[in-house]
Short mmCIF file of C-alpha atoms in Angstrom, two decimals:
data_model
loop_
_atom_site.label_atom_id
_atom_site.label_comp_id
_atom_site.label_asym_id
_atom_site.label_seq_id
_atom_site.Cartn_x
_atom_site.Cartn_y
_atom_site.Cartn_z
CA UNK A 17 0.29 0.21 -0.65
CA UNK A 18 1.13 3.37 -0.72
CA UNK A 19 1.66 5.73 2.27
CA UNK A 20 2.41 9.64 1.89
CA UNK A 21 2.74 10.44 6.24
CA UNK A 22 3.48 14.54 7.49
CA UNK A 23 4.34 15.64 10.22
CA UNK A 24 5.29 19.15 11.02
CA UNK A 25 2.33 20.86 11.75
CA UNK A 26 1.37 23.39 14.28
CA UNK A 27 0.98 26.65 15.81
CA UNK A 28 3.26 29.56 14.67
CA UNK A 29 2.96 32.97 15.08
CA UNK A 30 3.23 35.29 12.50
CA UNK A 31 6.53 35.77 10.74
CA UNK A 32 7.95 32.46 12.27
CA UNK A 33 9.07 28.92 10.74
CA UNK A 34 8.11 25.72 10.64
CA UNK A 35 9.44 22.76 8.34
CA UNK A 36 6.82 20.20 7.11
CA UNK A 37 7.85 17.06 5.79
CA UNK A 38 6.69 14.17 4.06
CA UNK A 39 7.37 10.67 3.95
CA UNK A 40 6.76 8.01 1.64
CA UNK A 41 6.43 4.58 1.55
CA UNK A 42 5.05 1.64 -0.73
CA UNK A 43 6.60 3.21 -4.47
CA UNK A 44 10.30 3.52 -6.29
CA UNK A 45 10.51 7.14 -4.33
CA UNK A 46 12.74 8.35 -7.15
CA UNK A 47 10.71 8.14 -9.70
CA UNK A 48 8.28 10.22 -8.50
CA UNK A 49 8.66 13.52 -8.38
CA UNK A 50 6.57 15.60 -5.48
CA UNK A 51 4.72 18.22 -4.90
CA UNK A 52 3.00 20.38 -1.58
CA UNK A 53 -0.92 21.59 -1.84
CA UNK A 54 -3.20 23.32 0.79
CA UNK A 55 -6.19 23.83 1.36
CA UNK A 56 -7.51 26.44 4.00
CA UNK A 57 -11.58 26.53 4.62
CA UNK A 58 -14.02 27.14 2.13
CA UNK A 59 -11.01 27.01 -0.66
CA UNK A 60 -9.86 25.46 -3.16
CA UNK A 61 -6.46 23.25 -2.95
CA UNK A 62 -4.01 24.95 -4.42
CA UNK A 63 -0.36 24.41 -5.67
CA UNK A 64 2.19 25.95 -3.18
CA UNK A 65 6.04 24.11 -3.95
CA UNK A 66 6.54 21.18 -6.51
CA UNK A 67 10.34 19.41 -6.98
CA UNK A 68 11.79 17.15 -9.73
CA UNK A 69 12.11 13.58 -8.94
CA UNK A 70 15.92 13.89 -8.89
CA UNK A 71 15.87 17.37 -6.73
CA UNK A 72 17.15 19.45 -8.98
CA UNK A 73 13.78 21.48 -10.02
CA UNK A 74 11.50 22.96 -8.27
CA UNK A 75 8.73 25.65 -8.44
CA UNK A 76 6.51 27.29 -6.20
CA UNK A 77 3.23 29.79 -5.98
CA UNK A 78 3.88 32.73 -6.54
CA UNK A 79 2.95 34.07 -3.75
CA UNK A 80 5.41 32.10 -1.55
CA UNK A 81 8.39 32.79 -3.88
CA UNK A 82 11.03 33.60 -1.61
CA UNK A 83 10.26 31.67 1.63
CA UNK A 84 9.12 28.55 1.12
CA UNK A 85 11.39 26.11 0.40
CA UNK A 86 11.38 22.47 -0.86
CA UNK A 87 13.84 19.59 -1.28
CA UNK A 88 13.88 16.39 -1.01
CA UNK A 89 16.43 13.04 0.25
CA UNK A 90 15.49 9.92 -1.75
CA UNK A 91 17.60 8.04 0.59
CA UNK A 92 15.69 9.03 3.06
CA UNK A 93 11.77 9.14 0.51
CA UNK A 94 10.87 12.23 2.88
CA UNK A 95 10.17 15.43 0.78
CA UNK A 96 10.37 18.82 3.08
CA UNK A 97 8.90 22.23 2.75
CA UNK A 98 10.79 24.87 4.34
CA UNK A 99 8.15 27.64 5.59
CA UNK A 100 9.64 30.87 6.98
CA UNK A 101 8.29 34.76 7.18
CA UNK A 102 4.52 32.83 7.74
CA UNK A 103 1.45 35.07 7.51
CA UNK A 104 -1.71 34.53 8.91
CA UNK A 105 -2.64 33.97 4.74
CA UNK A 106 -0.44 30.59 5.23
CA UNK A 107 -2.83 29.10 7.72
CA UNK A 108 -3.97 25.63 5.76
CA UNK A 109 -3.81 22.25 6.24
CA UNK A 110 -0.72 20.99 4.02
CA UNK A 111 -0.51 17.89 2.11
CA UNK A 112 2.11 15.65 0.71
CA UNK A 113 1.08 14.54 -3.58
CA UNK A 114 3.36 12.65 -5.69
CA UNK A 115 3.11 11.81 -9.75
CA UNK A 116 4.92 9.45 -11.24
CA UNK A 117 7.31 10.82 -14.01
CA UNK A 118 5.51 8.05 -17.02
CA UNK A 119 2.29 8.64 -16.41
CA UNK A 120 1.25 11.86 -14.53
CA UNK A 121 -1.74 10.09 -13.19
CA UNK A 122 -0.35 7.25 -10.59
CA UNK A 123 -0.50 10.48 -8.26
CA UNK A 124 -0.92 10.10 -4.53
CA UNK A 125 -1.41 12.31 -1.70
CA UNK A 126 -1.04 12.63 2.20
CA UNK A 127 -4.27 13.10 4.82
CA UNK A 128 -2.55 16.40 5.00
CA UNK A 129 -0.84 18.22 8.34
CA UNK A 130 -2.28 21.23 9.68
CA UNK A 131 -0.62 24.42 9.94
CA UNK A 132 -1.93 27.99 11.70
CA UNK A 133 0.03 31.35 11.57
CA UNK A 134 -1.71 33.51 15.42
CA UNK A 135 -1.03 35.12 17.25
#
């Protein structure tokens, strides 16, 4: 069974930082590009950041560029999202997503980890 398990979310004050992790099992991790999405209450799920299977290429949503950094450790089957200078607008449940390089229809989701930015 494919499993993606996010961790690292929680409560952080505005301007603070968090580092999210997603550990993947049940698939060949280095064949998959990885993404972080988020969903705030009442809003659609949106793409936050992505990283290629080898970790050489990244992309970010405009509203997180310069503040967030996605990375991966293929030896640990883990993808990370470093989140800095957090405003309240970043409050959401953050989800890990894996997409197979050879077939984008083969994709998997984690259950999410909540991030709350509030004083």
